[in-house]
Short mmCIF file of C-alpha atoms and ligand atoms in Angstrom, two decimals:
data_model
loop_
_atom_site.label_atom_id
_atom_site.label_comp_id
_atom_site.label_asym_id
_atom_site.label_seq_id
_atom_site.Cartn_x
_atom_site.Cartn_y
_atom_site.Cartn_z
CA MET A 20 -16.79 21.23 32.48
CA ARG A 21 -16.25 24.85 31.33
CA HIS A 22 -14.95 24.52 27.88
CA LEU A 23 -13.94 21.18 25.66
CA LEU A 24 -10.52 22.26 24.44
CA SER A 25 -8.29 18.87 24.27
CA ALA A 26 -8.78 15.56 24.57
CA ALA A 27 -6.27 15.90 27.34
CA ASP A 28 -8.62 17.81 29.45
CA LEU A 29 -11.02 14.95 30.10
CA ASP A 30 -10.14 12.31 32.95
CA ARG A 31 -11.56 8.65 32.69
CA ASP A 32 -14.70 9.72 34.64
CA ALA A 33 -15.59 12.63 32.47
CA ALA A 34 -14.80 11.06 29.25
CA VAL A 35 -17.18 7.97 30.18
CA ALA A 36 -19.95 10.37 31.29
CA LEU A 37 -19.71 12.11 27.81
CA LEU A 38 -19.85 8.27 26.07
CA ASP A 39 -22.73 7.56 28.12
CA THR A 40 -24.91 10.27 27.37
CA ALA A 41 -23.70 10.11 24.05
CA GLU A 42 -25.61 6.43 23.78
CA GLU A 43 -28.33 8.19 25.36
CA MET A 44 -28.35 10.61 22.70
CA ALA A 45 -27.98 8.05 20.11
CA VAL A 46 -31.59 6.02 21.65
CA THR A 47 -33.49 9.27 20.68
CA GLN A 48 -32.14 9.51 17.16
CA SER A 49 -33.77 6.32 16.50
CA ARG A 50 -37.02 7.75 17.30
CA GLU A 51 -39.76 8.97 14.78
CA ILE A 52 -39.27 12.52 16.45
CA ARG A 53 -35.57 12.95 16.85
CA LYS A 54 -35.80 16.66 18.20
CA LEU A 55 -35.26 17.44 22.15
CA PRO A 56 -36.38 20.68 23.65
CA THR A 57 -33.24 20.55 25.86
CA LEU A 58 -31.62 23.81 24.33
CA ARG A 59 -34.43 25.72 23.41
CA GLY A 60 -33.63 29.36 23.28
CA ARG A 61 -30.08 28.93 23.28
CA THR A 62 -27.89 29.64 20.48
CA VAL A 63 -24.72 27.85 19.32
CA VAL A 64 -22.32 29.68 16.58
CA ASN A 65 -20.10 27.39 14.60
CA LEU A 66 -16.87 29.49 13.83
CA PHE A 67 -15.13 27.76 11.25
CA PHE A 68 -12.12 29.61 9.71
CA GLU A 69 -10.87 26.26 8.24
CA ASP A 70 -12.83 23.65 5.63
CA SER A 71 -14.99 21.40 6.83
CA THR A 72 -17.61 18.69 6.08
CA ARG A 73 -18.56 16.36 8.62
CA THR A 74 -17.68 18.17 11.91
CA ARG A 75 -19.43 21.38 10.78
CA ILE A 76 -22.40 19.42 9.74
CA SER A 77 -22.71 17.32 12.59
CA PHE A 78 -22.30 20.17 15.37
CA GLU A 79 -25.43 21.88 13.42
CA ALA A 80 -27.32 18.66 13.29
CA ALA A 81 -26.67 17.97 17.10
CA ALA A 82 -27.35 21.75 17.88
CA LYS A 83 -30.68 21.41 16.34
CA ARG A 84 -31.88 18.35 17.38
CA LEU A 85 -31.42 19.45 20.90
CA SER A 86 -33.42 22.68 19.68
CA ALA A 87 -30.98 25.20 19.92
CA ASP A 88 -30.38 27.87 17.08
CA VAL A 89 -27.50 27.67 15.33
CA ILE A 90 -25.68 30.45 13.09
CA ASN A 91 -23.04 29.26 11.04
CA PHE A 92 -19.81 31.27 10.66
CA ALA A 93 -17.33 30.42 7.79
CA ALA A 94 -14.16 32.63 7.49
CA LYS A 95 -14.75 32.38 3.62
CA GLY A 96 -16.95 35.25 2.49
CA SER A 97 -16.70 37.07 6.11
CA SER A 98 -14.99 40.33 6.92
CA VAL A 99 -12.25 37.82 8.38
CA SER A 100 -11.07 38.68 4.62
CA LYS A 101 -11.03 42.33 5.02
CA GLY A 102 -8.51 41.58 8.16
CA GLU A 103 -10.81 41.42 10.90
CA SER A 104 -9.23 39.87 13.99
CA LEU A 105 -10.20 36.58 15.63
CA LYS A 106 -10.88 38.86 18.59
CA ASP A 107 -13.50 41.10 17.04
CA THR A 108 -15.31 38.40 15.08
CA ALA A 109 -15.89 36.33 18.61
CA GLN A 110 -16.98 39.56 20.32
CA THR A 111 -19.55 40.31 17.13
CA LEU A 112 -21.11 36.90 17.41
CA GLN A 113 -21.27 37.11 21.10
CA ALA A 114 -23.02 40.68 20.87
CA MET A 115 -25.50 38.51 18.49
CA GLY A 116 -26.29 36.32 21.40
CA ALA A 117 -24.02 33.31 21.27
CA ASP A 118 -24.38 30.80 24.19
CA ALA A 119 -21.49 28.63 22.89
CA VAL A 120 -18.84 28.90 20.25
CA VAL A 121 -17.56 25.85 18.39
CA ILE A 122 -14.39 26.71 16.38
CA ARG A 123 -12.21 25.19 13.95
CA HIS A 124 -9.27 27.13 13.15
CA SER A 125 -5.83 26.48 11.26
CA ALA A 126 -3.98 27.91 14.04
CA SER A 127 -3.27 25.48 16.95
CA GLY A 128 -4.11 27.03 20.14
CA ALA A 129 -6.69 29.43 18.60
CA PRO A 130 -9.68 27.75 20.77
CA HIS A 131 -7.57 27.85 23.64
CA ARG A 132 -7.04 31.50 23.18
CA LEU A 133 -10.80 32.24 22.68
CA ALA A 134 -11.56 30.39 25.79
CA HIS A 135 -8.91 32.15 27.87
CA SER A 136 -8.58 35.56 26.90
CA GLY A 137 -11.64 37.18 28.34
CA TRP A 138 -12.59 38.12 25.00
CA ILE A 139 -15.76 36.08 25.35
CA ASP A 140 -17.70 34.67 28.16
CA VAL A 141 -19.62 31.23 26.62
CA PRO A 142 -18.16 28.07 26.75
CA VAL A 143 -15.71 27.11 23.61
CA VAL A 144 -15.46 23.82 22.03
CA ASN A 145 -12.71 22.59 19.92
CA ALA A 146 -13.67 21.57 16.40
CA GLY A 147 -9.87 21.15 15.41
CA ASP A 148 -7.28 23.53 15.70
CA GLY A 149 -4.18 23.48 13.48
CA THR A 150 -2.06 20.10 14.10
CA HIS A 151 -3.13 20.19 17.87
CA GLN A 152 -6.37 18.96 19.02
CA HIS A 153 -9.84 17.32 17.43
CA PRO A 154 -11.66 16.37 20.94
CA THR A 155 -14.97 15.65 19.59
CA GLN A 156 -13.15 13.46 16.96
CA ALA A 157 -11.73 11.36 19.36
CA LEU A 158 -14.77 11.18 21.48
CA LEU A 159 -16.41 9.62 18.55
CA ASP A 160 -14.23 7.41 17.47
CA ALA A 161 -13.65 6.28 21.55
CA TYR A 162 -17.32 5.65 21.15
CA THR A 163 -17.39 3.69 18.06
CA VAL A 164 -14.47 1.65 19.44
CA ARG A 165 -16.41 1.16 23.04
CA ARG A 166 -19.60 0.23 20.91
CA HIS A 167 -18.02 -2.70 18.78
CA LEU A 168 -15.59 -3.83 21.22
CA ALA A 169 -16.12 -3.27 24.65
CA ALA A 170 -19.28 -4.50 25.42
CA ASP A 171 -20.25 -8.30 25.38
CA ASP A 172 -23.60 -7.88 26.45
CA GLY A 173 -24.75 -4.89 24.02
CA ASP A 174 -24.71 -2.70 26.76
CA SER A 175 -21.24 -0.40 26.72
CA ARG A 176 -22.49 2.20 29.05
CA GLY A 177 -19.99 2.71 32.12
CA ARG A 178 -17.59 0.77 30.46
CA ASP A 179 -13.67 1.85 29.35
CA LEU A 180 -11.72 0.73 26.46
CA THR A 181 -8.65 -1.21 29.07
CA GLY A 182 -7.20 -4.10 27.18
CA LEU A 183 -8.42 -3.04 24.02
CA ARG A 184 -5.54 -2.34 21.19
CA VAL A 185 -5.51 0.21 18.58
CA VAL A 186 -3.07 1.03 15.74
CA VAL A 187 -3.08 4.13 14.08
CA VAL A 188 -1.50 4.52 11.00
CA GLY A 189 -0.06 7.38 8.59
CA ASP A 190 0.32 11.09 8.90
CA VAL A 191 0.86 11.14 12.80
CA LEU A 192 3.14 14.71 11.93
CA HIS A 193 0.43 16.59 10.83
CA SER A 194 -2.57 14.71 12.89
CA ARG A 195 -4.59 16.58 15.64
CA VAL A 196 -6.96 13.24 15.20
CA ALA A 197 -3.82 11.26 16.19
CA ARG A 198 -3.09 13.59 19.25
CA SER A 199 -6.38 13.28 20.59
CA ASN A 200 -6.95 9.87 20.05
CA VAL A 201 -3.64 8.96 21.95
CA ASP A 202 -4.85 11.17 25.12
CA LEU A 203 -8.49 10.00 25.01
CA LEU A 204 -7.88 6.23 23.95
CA THR A 205 -5.23 5.70 26.52
CA THR A 206 -7.14 7.43 29.56
CA LEU A 207 -9.82 4.94 28.59
CA GLY A 208 -7.29 2.13 29.28
CA ALA A 209 -6.61 1.20 25.54
CA GLN A 210 -3.09 0.41 24.14
CA VAL A 211 -1.96 2.35 21.19
CA THR A 212 0.62 1.79 18.43
CA LEU A 213 1.38 4.77 16.20
CA VAL A 214 2.86 3.53 12.84
CA ALA A 215 4.06 5.95 10.33
CA PRO A 216 7.30 6.54 8.19
CA PRO A 217 10.32 7.99 10.43
CA THR A 218 9.36 11.77 8.39
CA LEU A 219 6.01 11.37 9.90
CA VAL A 220 6.79 10.96 13.08
CA PRO A 221 6.77 14.12 15.21
CA VAL A 222 9.69 14.83 17.46
CA GLY A 223 8.65 13.99 20.87
CA ALA A 224 6.36 11.35 20.02
CA HIS A 225 8.50 8.81 21.84
CA ALA A 226 7.35 10.33 24.88
CA TRP A 227 3.86 10.20 24.18
CA PRO A 228 1.75 7.27 25.98
CA ALA A 229 2.10 5.08 22.81
CA GLU A 230 4.27 2.79 21.07
CA VAL A 231 5.95 3.97 18.00
CA GLU A 232 6.28 1.38 15.15
CA TYR A 233 7.54 1.97 11.64
CA ASP A 234 6.50 -1.04 10.02
CA LEU A 235 2.87 -1.63 9.19
CA ASP A 236 2.79 -5.42 8.50
CA ALA A 237 5.04 -5.91 12.12
CA ALA A 238 2.23 -4.06 13.82
CA LEU A 239 -0.63 -5.23 12.16
CA ALA A 240 1.08 -9.26 12.77
CA THR A 241 0.29 -8.34 16.37
CA GLY A 242 -3.47 -8.61 16.18
CA PRO A 243 -5.08 -5.47 17.04
CA ASP A 244 -8.71 -4.57 17.66
CA ALA A 245 -8.78 -1.75 15.76
CA VAL A 246 -7.02 0.02 12.85
CA MET A 247 -7.14 3.74 12.58
CA MET A 248 -6.14 5.02 9.14
CA LEU A 249 -5.05 8.77 9.23
CA ARG A 250 -5.37 11.08 6.35
CA VAL A 251 -2.21 11.76 4.47
CA GLN A 252 -2.75 15.94 4.83
CA ARG A 253 -0.68 17.11 1.71
CA GLU A 254 -2.10 20.76 2.29
CA ARG A 255 -0.10 20.70 5.01
CA MET A 256 2.99 19.51 3.29
CA SER A 257 3.12 21.89 0.45
CA SER A 258 3.97 24.53 2.71
CA SER A 259 7.16 22.69 3.73
CA GLY A 260 8.41 21.36 0.39
CA GLY A 261 6.87 18.21 0.55
CA GLY A 262 9.58 15.45 0.59
CA PHE A 263 7.92 13.41 3.37
CA PHE A 264 7.96 10.06 1.26
CA PRO A 265 9.01 9.44 -1.97
CA SER A 266 5.73 8.69 -3.96
CA PRO A 267 1.98 8.08 -3.51
CA GLN A 268 2.71 4.55 -4.64
CA GLU A 269 5.43 3.89 -2.31
CA TYR A 270 3.30 5.21 0.61
CA HIS A 271 0.42 3.10 -0.36
CA ARG A 272 2.54 -0.20 -0.91
CA ARG A 273 4.31 0.52 2.67
CA TYR A 274 1.59 2.01 4.76
CA GLY A 275 -1.66 1.86 2.88
CA LEU A 276 -4.58 -0.81 4.11
CA THR A 277 -4.42 -2.56 1.06
CA GLY A 278 -6.85 -5.65 0.37
CA ALA A 279 -4.31 -8.12 1.35
CA ARG A 280 -3.75 -6.24 4.89
CA LEU A 281 -7.06 -6.23 5.61
CA ALA A 282 -7.18 -10.08 5.08
CA ARG A 283 -4.59 -10.66 7.31
CA LEU A 284 -6.48 -8.76 10.43
CA PRO A 285 -8.40 -10.77 13.32
CA GLU A 286 -12.01 -11.58 12.45
CA HIS A 287 -13.37 -8.88 15.06
CA ALA A 288 -10.89 -5.91 14.23
CA ILE A 289 -12.62 -2.71 12.87
CA VAL A 290 -11.08 -0.58 10.05
CA MET A 291 -11.46 3.17 11.05
CA HIS A 292 -10.86 6.44 9.33
CA PRO A 293 -11.76 9.82 10.29
CA GLY A 294 -12.27 11.43 6.79
CA PRO A 295 -11.78 12.81 4.31
CA MET A 296 -10.07 10.03 2.82
CA ASN A 297 -7.73 9.35 0.17
CA ARG A 298 -8.60 6.49 -1.23
CA GLY A 299 -6.02 4.67 -2.95
CA LEU A 300 -3.20 6.43 -0.63
CA GLU A 301 -3.57 5.66 2.87
CA ILE A 302 -6.55 3.13 2.55
CA SER A 303 -8.03 0.96 -0.45
CA ALA A 304 -11.55 1.24 -1.55
CA GLU A 305 -11.63 -2.35 -0.26
CA ALA A 306 -10.67 -1.55 3.25
CA ALA A 307 -12.81 1.66 3.13
CA ASP A 308 -15.90 -0.47 1.76
CA SER A 309 -15.52 -3.82 3.78
CA PRO A 310 -18.08 -4.93 6.19
CA ARG A 311 -15.43 -4.13 9.16
CA SER A 312 -14.99 -0.57 8.22
CA THR A 313 -16.76 1.56 10.79
CA ILE A 314 -16.11 4.96 8.89
CA VAL A 315 -19.98 5.88 7.99
CA GLU A 316 -20.98 4.94 11.31
CA GLN A 317 -18.18 7.21 12.57
CA VAL A 318 -19.81 10.21 11.12
CA ALA A 319 -23.43 8.97 12.36
CA ASN A 320 -21.82 8.55 16.00
CA GLY A 321 -20.53 12.08 15.64
CA VAL A 322 -24.00 13.46 15.80
CA SER A 323 -24.59 11.70 19.31
CA VAL A 324 -21.29 12.95 20.77
CA ARG A 325 -21.61 16.21 19.76
CA MET A 326 -25.08 16.35 21.29
CA ALA A 327 -23.64 15.07 24.45
CA VAL A 328 -20.57 17.59 24.33
CA LEU A 329 -23.53 20.58 23.78
CA TYR A 330 -25.84 18.83 26.59
CA HIS A 331 -22.83 18.66 29.29
CA LEU A 332 -21.73 22.40 28.45
CA LEU A 333 -25.12 24.01 28.27
CA ALA A 334 -27.84 22.04 29.94
CA GLY A 335 -26.38 22.96 33.33
CA ALA A 336 -25.54 26.66 32.52
CA PRO A 337 -28.07 29.34 33.52
CA ALA A 338 -30.98 29.29 31.45
CA PRO A 339 -32.17 32.45 29.20
CA THR A 340 -34.77 34.80 30.96
CA THR A 341 -37.03 35.67 28.25
CA THR A 342 -40.48 33.86 28.27
CA GLN A 343 -39.62 32.68 24.47
CA GLY A 344 -36.40 31.55 25.63
CA ALA A 345 -37.85 29.35 28.76
CA PRO A 346 -36.01 25.90 29.19
CA ALA A 347 -38.17 22.90 28.49
N1 CP B 24 -12.67 14.11 10.32
C1 CP B 24 -13.03 15.56 10.14
O1 CP B 24 -12.86 16.34 10.96
O2 CP B 24 -13.63 15.82 9.04
P1 CP B 24 -14.15 17.33 8.61
O3 CP B 24 -12.90 18.06 8.11
O4 CP B 24 -14.90 16.97 7.13
O5 CP B 24 -15.05 18.02 9.52
#
């Protein structure tokens, strides 16, 4: 694996290998000393042109726990505000010694451009691009599903998600999380049902490897193993004039995970959300804070999964040559 740009680039074996490595990383994170020497002497640049809490911090934590140096770049407060291009920004960071670039950008395709333009010559990880892809979110979601639902004996290593049913609910139109999850969950053998109002179903979604349903109660009545609620992305709706649903109250009534809907889920079913949440809109506080919610656990799993991704991309790459940077 040279880059991680899309969940669709991962076949079953590659995805299972990453999830298995994440399991190993998670074991190290419960030790008294959590830091591994694996990426000592390497530098990971977090290049964030769009806001983030979970993804940015967990990539930073993941890199540091593998002993890499981390440079955090946020577009706000940088020379991007003076008109500097993505190419010039990236080349500046590579000149400072980046060994890998983690990029979040509002433009779909920006990570692909960075990886394949020839501007830089290091692994690129997509940390979310526009409405397109968020592959590490899909990996941490699959990891969470697998840990809860795919292992009767408590050891999920080597397992895929064959036979599990996941319902993904809400603003599919603007969701890179939904696209990435459809790709990865189905690669791993799960059945995915997308539920959304017709206005929030992307053109072409019927050709994706997922069922499309407009009635949330009908979808939940089928007894899914996991329900993944999507954030209503109001910041991406305002530029197109809004009008995707009549009112927040109406959206919550028809597509929100209310306490009543939560109570009708099978006993083993888990409730997921990538965060940040709009409490009271796509998910009630009762559902978000319930014992079956994995929302906080997903954040913790994100660190182990991102350690695994950085490990797969960098640990096999040529080591730095200075004595100071000698590999562990
Ligand atoms: N899930 C997710 O990508 O969250 P952030 O926007 O906070 O990184």
